[in-house]
Short mmCIF file of C-alpha atoms and ligand atoms in Angstrom, two decimals:
data_model
loop_
_atom_site.label_atom_id
_atom_site.label_comp_id
_atom_site.label_asym_id
_atom_site.label_seq_id
_atom_site.Cartn_x
_atom_site.Cartn_y
_atom_site.Cartn_z
CA MET G 781 -11.49 -6.26 -11.98
CA ARG G 782 -13.81 -3.20 -11.57
CA LEU G 783 -12.35 -0.75 -9.14
CA LEU G 784 -12.45 2.73 -7.49
CA ILE G 785 -9.56 4.60 -5.84
CA MET G 786 -10.31 7.08 -3.43
CA GLY G 787 -8.45 9.14 -0.84
CA PRO G 788 -7.64 12.59 -0.27
CA PRO G 789 -5.57 14.75 -2.93
CA GLY G 790 -1.72 13.88 -2.92
CA ALA G 791 -2.16 10.52 -1.65
CA GLY G 792 -0.57 9.05 -4.67
CA LYS G 793 -3.99 7.81 -6.45
CA GLY G 794 -2.62 8.86 -10.03
CA THR G 795 0.69 7.01 -9.60
CA GLN G 796 -0.82 3.79 -7.84
CA SER G 797 -3.73 3.83 -10.60
CA LYS G 798 -1.35 3.31 -13.50
CA ARG G 799 0.23 0.58 -11.72
CA ILE G 800 -2.91 -1.09 -10.66
CA GLY G 801 -4.09 -0.57 -14.45
CA ASP G 802 -0.87 -2.20 -16.04
CA HIS G 803 -1.10 -4.97 -13.08
CA TYR G 804 -4.86 -6.04 -14.05
CA GLY G 805 -4.43 -4.81 -17.71
CA ILE G 806 -7.65 -2.45 -17.08
CA PRO G 807 -7.79 1.36 -18.06
CA ALA G 808 -6.93 3.74 -15.55
CA ILE G 809 -9.57 6.32 -15.89
CA SER G 810 -8.73 9.73 -14.00
CA THR G 811 -11.59 12.42 -14.30
CA GLY G 812 -8.93 15.16 -13.06
CA ASP G 813 -6.81 14.07 -16.26
CA ALA G 814 -9.80 14.25 -18.48
CA LEU G 815 -10.47 17.70 -17.37
CA ARG G 816 -7.00 18.99 -17.52
CA ALA G 817 -6.96 17.49 -21.03
CA GLU G 818 -10.25 19.48 -21.63
CA VAL G 819 -8.44 22.70 -20.31
CA SER G 820 -5.20 22.22 -22.13
CA ALA G 821 -7.19 21.86 -25.32
CA ALA G 822 -9.19 24.82 -24.65
CA THR G 823 -12.38 22.93 -25.32
CA PRO G 824 -15.81 24.95 -24.57
CA LEU G 825 -15.92 22.55 -21.52
CA GLY G 826 -12.12 23.08 -20.67
CA LEU G 827 -12.70 27.09 -20.55
CA GLU G 828 -15.79 26.67 -18.49
CA VAL G 829 -14.25 24.18 -15.91
CA LYS G 830 -10.95 25.79 -15.55
CA PRO G 831 -11.68 28.32 -12.90
CA ILE G 832 -13.27 25.47 -11.11
CA LEU G 833 -9.91 23.49 -11.06
CA ASP G 834 -7.75 26.35 -10.34
CA SER G 835 -9.74 27.33 -7.23
CA GLY G 836 -10.08 23.78 -6.08
CA GLY G 837 -13.76 23.70 -6.14
CA TYR G 838 -15.70 20.43 -7.80
CA VAL G 839 -17.03 20.55 -11.03
CA SER G 840 -20.62 19.91 -11.51
CA ASP G 841 -22.23 16.40 -10.90
CA ASP G 842 -23.92 16.14 -14.27
CA THR G 843 -20.47 17.06 -16.24
CA LEU G 844 -18.61 14.29 -14.28
CA ASN G 845 -21.60 11.63 -14.83
CA GLN G 846 -21.72 12.30 -18.64
CA ILE G 847 -17.83 12.01 -18.82
CA VAL G 848 -17.57 8.87 -17.04
CA ALA G 849 -20.60 7.41 -18.52
CA HIS G 850 -19.28 8.05 -21.95
CA ARG G 851 -15.79 6.31 -21.02
CA LEU G 852 -17.44 3.23 -19.38
CA GLU G 853 -19.44 2.51 -22.81
CA GLN G 854 -15.89 2.21 -24.21
CA PRO G 855 -14.90 -1.28 -25.25
CA ASP G 856 -11.71 -1.31 -23.55
CA THR G 857 -13.37 -1.46 -20.36
CA GLY G 858 -14.86 -4.79 -20.83
CA ALA G 859 -12.24 -6.44 -18.71
CA GLY G 860 -12.84 -3.89 -15.92
CA PHE G 861 -11.69 -0.39 -15.19
CA LEU G 862 -10.28 1.54 -12.18
CA LEU G 863 -12.17 4.90 -11.49
CA ASP G 864 -9.46 7.53 -9.92
CA GLY G 865 -11.06 10.69 -8.69
CA TYR G 866 -14.94 9.82 -9.45
CA PRO G 867 -17.43 9.47 -7.66
CA ARG G 868 -16.75 12.48 -5.16
CA THR G 869 -20.30 13.08 -4.28
CA LEU G 870 -23.29 11.21 -3.17
CA ALA G 871 -24.93 12.39 -6.50
CA GLN G 872 -21.92 10.68 -8.43
CA VAL G 873 -22.05 7.55 -6.31
CA SER G 874 -26.03 7.21 -7.32
CA ALA G 875 -25.11 7.94 -10.82
CA LEU G 876 -22.40 5.30 -10.95
CA GLU G 877 -24.66 2.95 -9.39
CA GLN G 878 -27.24 3.22 -12.02
CA LEU G 879 -24.81 3.24 -15.01
CA LEU G 880 -23.34 0.14 -13.68
CA THR G 881 -26.56 -1.37 -13.41
CA LYS G 882 -27.67 -0.70 -16.69
CA GLN G 883 -24.46 -1.99 -17.79
CA GLY G 884 -25.07 -5.33 -15.67
CA ARG G 885 -21.81 -4.75 -13.77
CA THR G 886 -20.89 -4.46 -10.28
CA LEU G 887 -17.80 -3.10 -8.36
CA ASP G 888 -15.35 -5.66 -6.79
CA ALA G 889 -13.65 -3.34 -4.41
CA VAL G 890 -13.15 0.67 -3.60
CA LEU G 891 -9.64 1.21 -2.70
CA ALA G 892 -9.05 3.85 0.00
CA LEU G 893 -5.77 5.06 0.25
CA GLU G 894 -5.06 6.67 3.48
CA ALA G 895 -2.37 9.27 4.26
CA ASP G 896 -1.65 12.21 6.81
CA VAL G 897 -2.59 15.64 5.83
CA GLU G 898 0.54 17.34 6.47
CA GLU G 899 2.59 15.08 4.53
CA LEU G 900 0.21 15.36 1.80
CA VAL G 901 0.15 19.21 1.62
CA ASP G 902 3.81 19.01 1.47
CA ARG G 903 3.77 16.45 -1.50
CA LEU G 904 1.32 18.67 -3.45
CA SER G 905 3.43 21.52 -3.20
CA ARG G 906 6.50 19.78 -4.34
CA ARG G 907 4.46 18.30 -7.30
CA ALA G 908 3.13 21.68 -8.08
CA GLN G 909 6.78 23.01 -8.53
CA ILE G 910 7.88 19.98 -10.51
CA GLU G 911 4.84 19.69 -12.85
CA GLY G 912 4.24 23.55 -12.91
CA ARG G 913 0.53 22.72 -12.47
CA SER G 914 -1.74 26.05 -12.18
CA ASP G 915 -4.24 24.50 -10.17
CA ASP G 916 -1.99 23.69 -7.44
CA THR G 917 -1.71 27.14 -5.39
CA GLU G 918 -1.14 26.77 -1.82
CA ASP G 919 -4.85 27.86 -1.23
CA ALA G 920 -6.41 25.38 -3.78
CA ILE G 921 -4.37 22.80 -2.05
CA ARG G 922 -6.20 23.40 1.25
CA ILE G 923 -9.30 23.74 -0.15
CA ARG G 924 -9.10 20.52 -1.94
CA GLN G 925 -8.14 18.81 1.57
CA LYS G 926 -11.18 20.24 3.15
CA LYS G 927 -13.51 19.27 0.35
CA TYR G 928 -12.46 15.68 0.37
CA ALA G 929 -12.87 15.26 4.12
CA ALA G 930 -16.47 17.18 3.96
CA GLU G 931 -17.63 15.79 1.04
CA THR G 932 -16.04 12.62 -0.44
CA GLU G 933 -14.51 10.90 2.81
CA PRO G 934 -18.14 10.25 4.26
CA LEU G 935 -18.85 8.39 0.88
CA LEU G 936 -16.45 5.55 2.03
CA GLU G 937 -18.93 4.43 4.95
CA GLY G 938 -21.40 3.68 2.14
CA TYR G 939 -18.90 1.41 0.57
CA ALA G 940 -17.72 0.03 3.78
CA GLU G 941 -21.11 -0.98 4.73
CA ARG G 942 -21.63 -2.88 1.28
CA GLY G 943 -18.36 -4.85 1.90
CA LEU G 944 -16.43 -3.29 -0.64
CA LEU G 945 -13.81 -1.09 1.10
CA VAL G 946 -10.46 -1.92 1.10
CA ARG G 947 -8.23 0.49 3.24
CA VAL G 948 -4.53 0.64 2.36
CA ASN G 949 -1.94 2.59 4.19
CA GLY G 950 -0.42 5.31 1.47
CA LEU G 951 2.47 6.49 3.18
CA GLY G 952 5.83 4.68 2.03
CA SER G 953 7.70 4.45 -1.24
CA VAL G 954 5.52 4.02 -4.52
CA GLU G 955 6.70 0.00 -4.69
CA GLU G 956 5.53 -0.40 -0.99
CA VAL G 957 2.18 0.85 -1.54
CA SER G 958 1.69 -0.81 -4.77
CA ASP G 959 2.61 -4.17 -2.80
CA ARG G 960 0.29 -3.53 -0.08
CA ILE G 961 -2.35 -2.67 -2.65
CA PHE G 962 -1.77 -6.05 -4.62
CA ASP G 963 -1.95 -8.02 -1.43
CA ALA G 964 -5.06 -6.37 -0.24
CA LEU G 965 -6.93 -7.04 -3.66
CA ALA G 966 -5.65 -10.44 -4.26
CA ALA G 967 -7.78 -11.23 -0.93
CA VAL G 968 -10.90 -9.77 -2.70
CA PRO G 969 -13.57 -11.92 -3.88
CA ARG G 970 -14.25 -11.48 -7.60
CA ARG G 971 -18.09 -10.74 -7.72
CA PRO G 972 -20.03 -12.70 -10.60
CA GLU G 973 -21.45 -10.26 -13.23
CA PRO G 974 -25.16 -9.73 -12.92
CA GLY G 975 -25.30 -9.28 -16.90
CA PRO G 976 -27.16 -6.46 -18.90
CA VAL G 977 -30.27 -5.14 -17.66
CA ALA G 978 -32.91 -5.52 -20.46
CA SER G 979 -34.15 -1.85 -21.82
P1 LIG W 1972 -7.71 15.47 -9.51
O1 LIG W 1972 -6.76 15.14 -10.28
O2 LIG W 1972 -8.54 14.03 -9.32
O3 LIG W 1972 -7.60 15.60 -7.85
O4 LIG W 1972 -9.11 16.23 -10.07
C1 LIG W 1972 -8.59 17.65 -10.16
C2 LIG W 1972 -9.85 18.60 -10.13
O5 LIG W 1972 -10.64 18.25 -11.28
C3 LIG W 1972 -10.39 18.35 -9.03
O6 LIG W 1972 -9.95 19.34 -7.97
C4 LIG W 1972 -11.84 18.74 -9.52
O7 LIG W 1972 -11.69 20.49 -9.52
C5 LIG W 1972 -12.05 18.43 -10.67
N1 LIG W 1972 -12.58 17.14 -10.48
C6 LIG W 1972 -12.15 15.79 -10.92
N2 LIG W 1972 -12.80 14.76 -10.57
C7 LIG W 1972 -14.17 15.32 -10.23
C8 LIG W 1972 -15.27 14.54 -9.66
N3 LIG W 1972 -15.60 13.35 -9.67
N4 LIG W 1972 -16.29 15.45 -9.39
C9 LIG W 1972 -16.17 16.90 -9.40
N5 LIG W 1972 -14.78 17.58 -9.68
C10 LIG W 1972 -13.76 16.69 -10.07
#
């Protein structure tokens, strides 16, 4: 299965991604986790992106495209992958498409987790307290919701036009949402692999 999971911050993408990854035996790849790991390790990239993560902005497309291109070259993605938090901009959608075409792969489905914004702000504030995430101030939470609505949500339309979009209600218990996701994905036709493009 080659999947994307999209949805507003706090909709439960991270939790559901891990469950989907386990279910299909594919790596769940979170660009947010990758960036947070760079920040924790205080790498040059981590130091550069920390203020962006803290403020709720988006890290540059070039940086994200490089991270994902490198990750999707790893052999553990051979049976498939689930990308969580990428693509978030039109430039990233195009870069991912080019990369997959080069690799002779296509997406099977794009999952959109849907949830009410008020519920999300509440969830994120609670998570910030529990996990002590420095990037989860109230201002940053609001900026992220706005950025998602303005820049990322419109990308779903393109995937809907390609017949890839699977919308799932993200409200309810973790198990309820997972069951909805697995039911919805079971109905998705697997696309044949076009095979790698000769370079
Ligand atoms: P997430 O955990 O997916 O909400 O990501 C946390 C933060 O990492 C975001 O608020 C962005 O600052 C940054 N980030 C993660 N993925 C991307 C992306 N695809 N494009 C730009 N910034 C990203």
